[in-house]
Coordinates of C-alpha atoms (C1' of nucleotides) in Angstrom, one line a residue:
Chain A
X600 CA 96.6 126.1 85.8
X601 CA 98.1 123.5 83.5
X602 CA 98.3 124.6 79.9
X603 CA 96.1 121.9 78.1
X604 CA 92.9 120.1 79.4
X605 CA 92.6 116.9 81.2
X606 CA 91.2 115.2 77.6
X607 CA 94.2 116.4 76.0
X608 CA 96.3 114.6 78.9
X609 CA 94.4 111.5 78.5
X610 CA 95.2 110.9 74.8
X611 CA 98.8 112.0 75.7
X612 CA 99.0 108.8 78.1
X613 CA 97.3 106.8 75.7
X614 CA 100.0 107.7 73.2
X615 CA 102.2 105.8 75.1
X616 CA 100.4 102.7 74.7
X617 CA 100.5 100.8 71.6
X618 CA 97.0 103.5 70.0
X619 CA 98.8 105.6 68.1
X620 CA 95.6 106.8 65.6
X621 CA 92.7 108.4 66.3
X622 CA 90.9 105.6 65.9
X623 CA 92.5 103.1 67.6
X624 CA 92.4 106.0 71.0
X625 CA 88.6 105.9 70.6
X626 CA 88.6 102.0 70.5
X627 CA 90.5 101.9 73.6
X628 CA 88.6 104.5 75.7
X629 CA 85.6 102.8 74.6
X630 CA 87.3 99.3 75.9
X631 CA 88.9 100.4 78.8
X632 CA 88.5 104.0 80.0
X633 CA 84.7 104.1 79.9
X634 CA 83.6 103.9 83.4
X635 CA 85.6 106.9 84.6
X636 CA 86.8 108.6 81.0
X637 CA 85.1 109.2 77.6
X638 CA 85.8 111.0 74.7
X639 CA 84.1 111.8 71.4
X640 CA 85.6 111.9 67.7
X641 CA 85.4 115.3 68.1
X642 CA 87.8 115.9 70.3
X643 CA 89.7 113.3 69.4
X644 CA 91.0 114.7 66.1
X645 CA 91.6 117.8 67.2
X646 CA 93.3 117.1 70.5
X647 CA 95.6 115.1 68.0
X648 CA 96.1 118.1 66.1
X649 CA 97.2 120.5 68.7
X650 CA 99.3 118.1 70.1
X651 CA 101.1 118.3 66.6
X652 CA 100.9 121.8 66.6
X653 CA 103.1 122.0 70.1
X654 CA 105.3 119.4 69.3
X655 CA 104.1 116.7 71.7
X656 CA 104.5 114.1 69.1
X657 CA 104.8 113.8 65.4
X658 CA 103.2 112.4 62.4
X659 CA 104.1 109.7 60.4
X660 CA 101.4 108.1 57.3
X661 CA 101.3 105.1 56.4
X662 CA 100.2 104.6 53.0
X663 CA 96.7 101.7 52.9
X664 CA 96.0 100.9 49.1
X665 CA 92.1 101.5 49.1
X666 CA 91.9 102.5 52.6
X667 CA 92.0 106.0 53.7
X668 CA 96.0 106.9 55.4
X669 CA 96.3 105.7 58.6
X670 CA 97.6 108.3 61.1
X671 CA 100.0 107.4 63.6
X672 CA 101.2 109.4 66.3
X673 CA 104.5 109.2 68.0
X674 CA 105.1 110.9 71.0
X675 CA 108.2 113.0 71.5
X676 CA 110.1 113.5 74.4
X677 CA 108.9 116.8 75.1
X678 CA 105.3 115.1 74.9
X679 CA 106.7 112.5 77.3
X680 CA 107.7 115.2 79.3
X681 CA 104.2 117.3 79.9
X682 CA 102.6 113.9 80.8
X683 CA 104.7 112.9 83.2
X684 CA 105.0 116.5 85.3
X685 CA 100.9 116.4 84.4
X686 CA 101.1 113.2 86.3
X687 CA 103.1 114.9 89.4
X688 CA 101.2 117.5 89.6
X689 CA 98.9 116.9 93.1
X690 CA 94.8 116.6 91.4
X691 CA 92.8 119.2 93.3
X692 CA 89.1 119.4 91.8
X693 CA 87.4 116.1 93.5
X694 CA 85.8 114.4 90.6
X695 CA 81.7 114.9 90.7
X696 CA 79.3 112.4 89.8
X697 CA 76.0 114.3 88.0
X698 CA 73.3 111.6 89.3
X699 CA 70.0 111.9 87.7
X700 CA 68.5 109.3 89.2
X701 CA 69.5 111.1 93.0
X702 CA 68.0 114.2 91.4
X703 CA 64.9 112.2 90.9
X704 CA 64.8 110.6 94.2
X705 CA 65.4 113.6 96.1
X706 CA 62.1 115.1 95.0
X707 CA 60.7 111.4 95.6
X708 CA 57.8 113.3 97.7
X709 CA 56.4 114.1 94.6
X710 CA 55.9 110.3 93.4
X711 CA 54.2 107.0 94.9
X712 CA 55.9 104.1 96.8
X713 CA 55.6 102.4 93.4
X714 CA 57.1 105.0 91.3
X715 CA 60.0 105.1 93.5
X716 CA 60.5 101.7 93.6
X717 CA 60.6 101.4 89.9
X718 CA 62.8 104.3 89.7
X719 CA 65.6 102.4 91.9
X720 CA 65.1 98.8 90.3
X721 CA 65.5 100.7 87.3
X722 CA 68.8 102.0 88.5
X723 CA 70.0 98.5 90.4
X724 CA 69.6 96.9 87.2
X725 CA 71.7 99.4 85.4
X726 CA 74.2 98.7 87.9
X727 CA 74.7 95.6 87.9
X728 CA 74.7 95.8 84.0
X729 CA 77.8 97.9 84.8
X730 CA 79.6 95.5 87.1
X731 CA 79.0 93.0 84.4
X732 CA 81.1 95.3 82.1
X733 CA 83.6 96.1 84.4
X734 CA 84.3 91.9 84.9
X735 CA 83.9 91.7 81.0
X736 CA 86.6 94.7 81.3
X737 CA 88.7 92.9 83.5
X738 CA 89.3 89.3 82.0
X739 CA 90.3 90.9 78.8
X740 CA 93.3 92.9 80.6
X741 CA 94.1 89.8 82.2
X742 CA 93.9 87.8 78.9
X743 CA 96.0 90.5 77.0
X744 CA 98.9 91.1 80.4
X745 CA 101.7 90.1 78.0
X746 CA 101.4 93.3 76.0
X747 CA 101.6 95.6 78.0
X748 CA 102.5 93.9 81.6
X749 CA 103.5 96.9 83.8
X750 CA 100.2 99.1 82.9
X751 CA 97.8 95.9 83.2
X752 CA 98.4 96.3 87.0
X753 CA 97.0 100.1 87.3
X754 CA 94.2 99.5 84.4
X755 CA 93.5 96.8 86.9
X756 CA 93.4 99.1 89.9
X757 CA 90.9 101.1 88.7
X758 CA 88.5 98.9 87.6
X759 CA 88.6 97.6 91.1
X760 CA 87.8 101.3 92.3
X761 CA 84.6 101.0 89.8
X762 CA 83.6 97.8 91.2
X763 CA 83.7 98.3 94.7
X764 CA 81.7 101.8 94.4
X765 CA 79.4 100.2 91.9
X766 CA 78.5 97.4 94.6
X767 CA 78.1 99.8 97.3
X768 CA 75.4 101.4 95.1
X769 CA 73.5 98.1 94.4
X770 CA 73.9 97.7 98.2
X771 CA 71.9 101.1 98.9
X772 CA 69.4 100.8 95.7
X773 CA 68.9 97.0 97.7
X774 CA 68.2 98.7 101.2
X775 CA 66.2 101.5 99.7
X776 CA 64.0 99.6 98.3
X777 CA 63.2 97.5 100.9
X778 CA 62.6 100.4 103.0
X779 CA 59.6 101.3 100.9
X780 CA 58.4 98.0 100.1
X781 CA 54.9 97.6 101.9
X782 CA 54.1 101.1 101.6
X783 CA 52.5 100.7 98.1
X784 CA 48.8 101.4 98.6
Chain B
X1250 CA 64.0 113.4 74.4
X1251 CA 62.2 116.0 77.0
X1252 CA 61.4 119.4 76.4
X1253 CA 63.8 120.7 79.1
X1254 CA 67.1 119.9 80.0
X1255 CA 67.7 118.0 83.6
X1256 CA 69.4 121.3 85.2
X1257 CA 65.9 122.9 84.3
X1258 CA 64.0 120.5 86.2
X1259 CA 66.3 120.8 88.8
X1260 CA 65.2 123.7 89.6
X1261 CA 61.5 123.5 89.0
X1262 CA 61.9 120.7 91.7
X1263 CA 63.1 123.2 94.6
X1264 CA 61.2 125.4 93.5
X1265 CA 58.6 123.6 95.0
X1266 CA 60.4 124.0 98.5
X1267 CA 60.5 127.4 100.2
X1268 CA 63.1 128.3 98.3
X1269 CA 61.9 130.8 95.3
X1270 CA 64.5 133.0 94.1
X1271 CA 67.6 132.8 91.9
X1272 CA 69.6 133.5 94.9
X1273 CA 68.0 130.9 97.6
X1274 CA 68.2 128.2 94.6
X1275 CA 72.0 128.4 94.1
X1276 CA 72.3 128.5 98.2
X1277 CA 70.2 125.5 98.6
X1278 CA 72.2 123.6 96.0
X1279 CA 75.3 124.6 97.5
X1280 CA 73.7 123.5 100.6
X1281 CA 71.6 119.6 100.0
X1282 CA 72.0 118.8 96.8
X1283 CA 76.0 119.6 95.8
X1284 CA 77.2 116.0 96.5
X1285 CA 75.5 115.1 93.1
X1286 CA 74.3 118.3 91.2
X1287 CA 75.8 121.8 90.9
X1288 CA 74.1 125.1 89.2
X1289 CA 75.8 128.2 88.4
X1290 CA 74.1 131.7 88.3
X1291 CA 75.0 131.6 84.9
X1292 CA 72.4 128.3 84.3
X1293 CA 70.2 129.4 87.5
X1294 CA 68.7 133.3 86.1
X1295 CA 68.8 132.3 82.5
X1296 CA 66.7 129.2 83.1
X1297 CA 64.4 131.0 85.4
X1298 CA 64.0 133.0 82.6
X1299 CA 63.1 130.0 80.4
X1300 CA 61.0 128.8 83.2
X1301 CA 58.6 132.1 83.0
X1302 CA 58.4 132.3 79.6
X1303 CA 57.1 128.6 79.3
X1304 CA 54.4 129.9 81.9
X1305 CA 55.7 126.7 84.4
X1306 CA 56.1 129.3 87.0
X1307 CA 55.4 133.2 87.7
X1308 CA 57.3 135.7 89.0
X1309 CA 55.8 137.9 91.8
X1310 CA 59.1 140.9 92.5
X1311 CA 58.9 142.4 96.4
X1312 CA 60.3 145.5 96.7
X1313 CA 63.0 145.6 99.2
X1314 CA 64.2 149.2 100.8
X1315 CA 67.8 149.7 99.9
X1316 CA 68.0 146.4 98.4
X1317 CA 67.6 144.8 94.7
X1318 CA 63.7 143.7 94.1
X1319 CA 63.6 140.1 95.3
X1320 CA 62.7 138.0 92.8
X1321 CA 60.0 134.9 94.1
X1322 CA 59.0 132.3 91.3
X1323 CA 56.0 130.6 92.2
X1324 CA 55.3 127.2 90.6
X1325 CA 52.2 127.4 88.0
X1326 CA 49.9 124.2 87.8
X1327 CA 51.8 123.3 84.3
X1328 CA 55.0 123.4 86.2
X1329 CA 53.9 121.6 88.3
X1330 CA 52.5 119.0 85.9
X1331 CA 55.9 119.4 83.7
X1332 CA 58.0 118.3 86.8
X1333 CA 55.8 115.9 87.6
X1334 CA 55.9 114.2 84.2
X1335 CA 59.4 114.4 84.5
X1336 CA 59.5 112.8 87.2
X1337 CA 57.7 109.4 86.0
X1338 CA 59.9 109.1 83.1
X1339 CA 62.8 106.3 83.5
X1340 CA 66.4 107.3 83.9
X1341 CA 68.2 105.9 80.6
X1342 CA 71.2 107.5 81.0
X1343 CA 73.3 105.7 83.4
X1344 CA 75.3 108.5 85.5
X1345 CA 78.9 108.9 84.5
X1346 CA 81.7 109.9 86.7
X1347 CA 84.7 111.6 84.9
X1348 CA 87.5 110.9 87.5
X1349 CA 91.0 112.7 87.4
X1350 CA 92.7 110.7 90.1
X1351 CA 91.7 107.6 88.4
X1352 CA 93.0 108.6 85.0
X1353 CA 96.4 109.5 86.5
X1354 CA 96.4 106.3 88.2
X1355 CA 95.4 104.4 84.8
X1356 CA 98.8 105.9 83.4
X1357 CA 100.7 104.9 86.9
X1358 CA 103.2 103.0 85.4
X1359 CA 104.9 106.3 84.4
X1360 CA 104.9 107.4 88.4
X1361 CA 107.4 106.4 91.2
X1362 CA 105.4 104.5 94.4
X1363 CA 106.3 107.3 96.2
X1364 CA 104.1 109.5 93.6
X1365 CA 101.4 106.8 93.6
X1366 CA 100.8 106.4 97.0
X1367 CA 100.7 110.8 97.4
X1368 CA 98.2 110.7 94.7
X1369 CA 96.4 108.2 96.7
X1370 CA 97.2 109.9 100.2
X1371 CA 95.1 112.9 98.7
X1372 CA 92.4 111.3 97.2
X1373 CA 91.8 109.5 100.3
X1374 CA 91.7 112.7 102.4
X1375 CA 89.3 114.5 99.9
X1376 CA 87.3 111.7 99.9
X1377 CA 87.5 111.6 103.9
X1378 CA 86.7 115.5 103.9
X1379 CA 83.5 114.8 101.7
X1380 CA 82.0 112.0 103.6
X1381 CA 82.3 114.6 107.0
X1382 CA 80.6 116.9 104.7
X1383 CA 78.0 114.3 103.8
X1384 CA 77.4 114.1 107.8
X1385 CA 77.2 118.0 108.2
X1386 CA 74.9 118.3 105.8
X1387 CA 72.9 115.1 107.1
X1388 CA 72.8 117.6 110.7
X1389 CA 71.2 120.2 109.3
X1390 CA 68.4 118.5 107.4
X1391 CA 67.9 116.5 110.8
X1392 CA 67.5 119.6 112.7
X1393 CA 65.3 121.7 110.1
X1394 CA 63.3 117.8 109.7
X1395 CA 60.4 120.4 110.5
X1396 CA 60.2 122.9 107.9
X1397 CA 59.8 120.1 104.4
X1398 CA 58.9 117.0 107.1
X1399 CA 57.8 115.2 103.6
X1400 CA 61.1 115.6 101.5
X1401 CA 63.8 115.1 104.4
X1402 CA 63.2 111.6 104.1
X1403 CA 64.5 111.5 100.4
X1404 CA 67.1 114.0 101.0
X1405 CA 68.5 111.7 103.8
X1406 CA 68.4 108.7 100.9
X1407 CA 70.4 110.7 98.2
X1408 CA 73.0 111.4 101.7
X1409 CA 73.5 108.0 102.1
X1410 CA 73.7 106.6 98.6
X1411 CA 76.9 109.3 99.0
X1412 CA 78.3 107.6 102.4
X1413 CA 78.0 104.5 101.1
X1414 CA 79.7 104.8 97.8
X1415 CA 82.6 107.5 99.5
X1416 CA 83.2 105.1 101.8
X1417 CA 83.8 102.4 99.3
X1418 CA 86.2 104.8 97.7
X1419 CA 87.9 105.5 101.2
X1420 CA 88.6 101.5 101.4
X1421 CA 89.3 101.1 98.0
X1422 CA 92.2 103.9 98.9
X1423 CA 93.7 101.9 102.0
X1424 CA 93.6 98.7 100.2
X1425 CA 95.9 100.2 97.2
X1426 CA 97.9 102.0 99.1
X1427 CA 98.8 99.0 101.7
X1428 CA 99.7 97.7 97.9
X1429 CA 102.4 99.8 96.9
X1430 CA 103.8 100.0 100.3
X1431 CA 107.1 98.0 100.5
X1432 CA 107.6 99.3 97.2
X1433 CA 109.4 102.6 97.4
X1434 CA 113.1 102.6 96.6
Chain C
dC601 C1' 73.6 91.9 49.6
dT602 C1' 74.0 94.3 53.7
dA603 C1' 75.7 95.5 57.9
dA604 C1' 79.7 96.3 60.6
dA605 C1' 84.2 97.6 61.0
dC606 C1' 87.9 100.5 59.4
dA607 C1' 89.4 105.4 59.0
dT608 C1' 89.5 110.7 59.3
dG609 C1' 87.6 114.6 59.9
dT610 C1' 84.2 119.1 60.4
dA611 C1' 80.3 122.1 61.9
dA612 C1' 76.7 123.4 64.7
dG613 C1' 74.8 123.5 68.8
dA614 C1' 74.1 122.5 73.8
dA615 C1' 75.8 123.0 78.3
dG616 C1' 78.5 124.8 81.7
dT617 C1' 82.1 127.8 84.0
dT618 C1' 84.2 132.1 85.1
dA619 C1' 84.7 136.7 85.3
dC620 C1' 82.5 140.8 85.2
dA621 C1' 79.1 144.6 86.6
dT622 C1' 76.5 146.8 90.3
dG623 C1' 75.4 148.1 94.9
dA624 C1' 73.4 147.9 99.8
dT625 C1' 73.9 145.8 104.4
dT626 C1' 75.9 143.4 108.1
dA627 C1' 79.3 141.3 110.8
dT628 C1' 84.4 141.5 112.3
Chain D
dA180 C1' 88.0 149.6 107.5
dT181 C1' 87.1 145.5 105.3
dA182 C1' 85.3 141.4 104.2
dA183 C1' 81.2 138.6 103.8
dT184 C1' 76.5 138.2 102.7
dC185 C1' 72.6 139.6 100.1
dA186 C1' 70.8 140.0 95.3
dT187 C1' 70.4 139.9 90.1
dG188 C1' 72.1 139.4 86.0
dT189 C1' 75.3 139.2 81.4
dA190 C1' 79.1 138.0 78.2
dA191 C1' 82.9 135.4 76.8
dC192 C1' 84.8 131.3 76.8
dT193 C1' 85.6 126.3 77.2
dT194 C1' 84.1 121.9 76.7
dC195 C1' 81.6 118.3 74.8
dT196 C1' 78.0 115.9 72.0
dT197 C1' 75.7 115.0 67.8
dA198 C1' 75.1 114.8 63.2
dC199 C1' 77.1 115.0 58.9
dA200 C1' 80.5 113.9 55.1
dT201 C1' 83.2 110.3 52.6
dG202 C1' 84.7 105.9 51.1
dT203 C1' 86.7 100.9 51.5
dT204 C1' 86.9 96.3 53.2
dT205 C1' 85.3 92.3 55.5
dA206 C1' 82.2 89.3 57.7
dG207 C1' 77.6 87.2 57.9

DNA sequence: CTAAACATGTAAGAAGTTACATGATTAT
DNA sequence: ATAATCATGTAACTTCTTACATGTTTAG
């Protein structure tokens, strides 16, 4: 029973990247968190504020003739310290995937051969759309190492994780739908 | 944009197994369908609710000696048509995984090895402990092929759509792990 | 000239979890 | 005895999404 919520932890570590506004955290969770993290502006902003509020980083404005102030955050070292015994701490709830196309399929009796087989084409296609992104993902840690060389190594981990589970799904959307072609009458 | 929200269908869908009451629908999602959608009582008897008032199914109440009235919803020809329409529709939401372990591991540079490969150490054994759940679960509808001869097909499909991509996770794990070996000191 | 990017934030609502309330029966 | 299973439901709370509000600069 940790006192804040996993969102809250994730802008933490990004805090100790070079996205210090709110903005610039979206931008990077869009970038580079998507396939297994995503936050909204709305929580966003005020995740940043309650992180003030306990003193896990601090403030500073910076002044943009024209533009609105840009809001930096600067993690302190008791902000250091909740994300690092965060990170310690052993994860117990096994992450869950809400599949609608599985909750489709698994009241496939209810549709035709064809319907089915549209429904998982539909689904390979979106797949592979996604391993696209993750290679996309990829190059552009690769191309950007220098900046931040010792977490470009676990960003890269991860992505691996997404692309070898995404393949094993093209795999079974590949197999599935062989197994019904022919039945379409 | 549908009139109901996926969770809704869900349950119109096994509703048109044998399972008919609030109680029997959270035990056969516990049972089949938890690997990639979970209800709460607190969705399941508000929605059922929902469901009745919409006329998409109607409630027939058998008195039970000593017990609470048992509650059966039977499927109306709307809801049959509403789940059926559902159905058809294409998915365009891809499914979206919010994963804890991988987050941590995103921010690994702030970990030991020694840390790493523990956080890794238990994903792999959760992940090891769901795909022998996976296989349970694979038993029973094997056994019980019988009673819903028609859907134990699909069921089996969603089953192994969850081997395949666990067991992509499992190798993922050895393959990272074998990485930061060598590394602790 | 117009759209996208930059930049911060709030409010309302949807969705989901957890704990609570109740009470009989059955298995250990 | 006591825990688990059967059985239905509600209320409070947390979490997250979406739409709104505001306004500048820059690129096409």
């Amino acid at each position: 029973m940790s006192k804040y919520n996993d969102t809250t932890y994730a802008i933490l570590g990004i805090l100790t990247t070079s996205c210090r506004s709110g903005y610039a955290i979206k931008q990077f969770i869009d970038q580079s968190l998507t396939h297994f993290w995503k936050i909204s502006y709305g929580q966003i902003y005020p995740a940043l504020k309650l992180i003030t509020e306990e003193g896990l980083a601090e403030l500073q404005t910076h002044q943009q003739p024209g533009k609105p102030d840009r809001h930096d955050y600067i993690l302190t070292d008791k902000g250091k310290d909740v994300l690092k015994s965060w990170l310690e701490q052993p994860v117990v709830q096994m992450p869950f995937e809400r599949n609608e196309v599985l909750l489709k399929l698994f009241f496939g009796s209810h549709l035709s051969a064809i319907q089915t087989i549209k429904l998982l084409h539909n689904y390979k296609e979106m797949l592979e759309a996604r391993y696209e992104v993750y290679l996309t993902i990829e190059q552009s840690i690769e191309s950007e190492k220098s900046e931040d060389e010792a977490d470009a190594r676990y960003w890269l981990l991860t992505l691996d994780y997404g692309k070898r589970t995404t393949q094993a799904g093209i795999e079974w959307c590949t197999a599935t739908i062989q197994q019904f072609h022919g039945e379409e009458h």
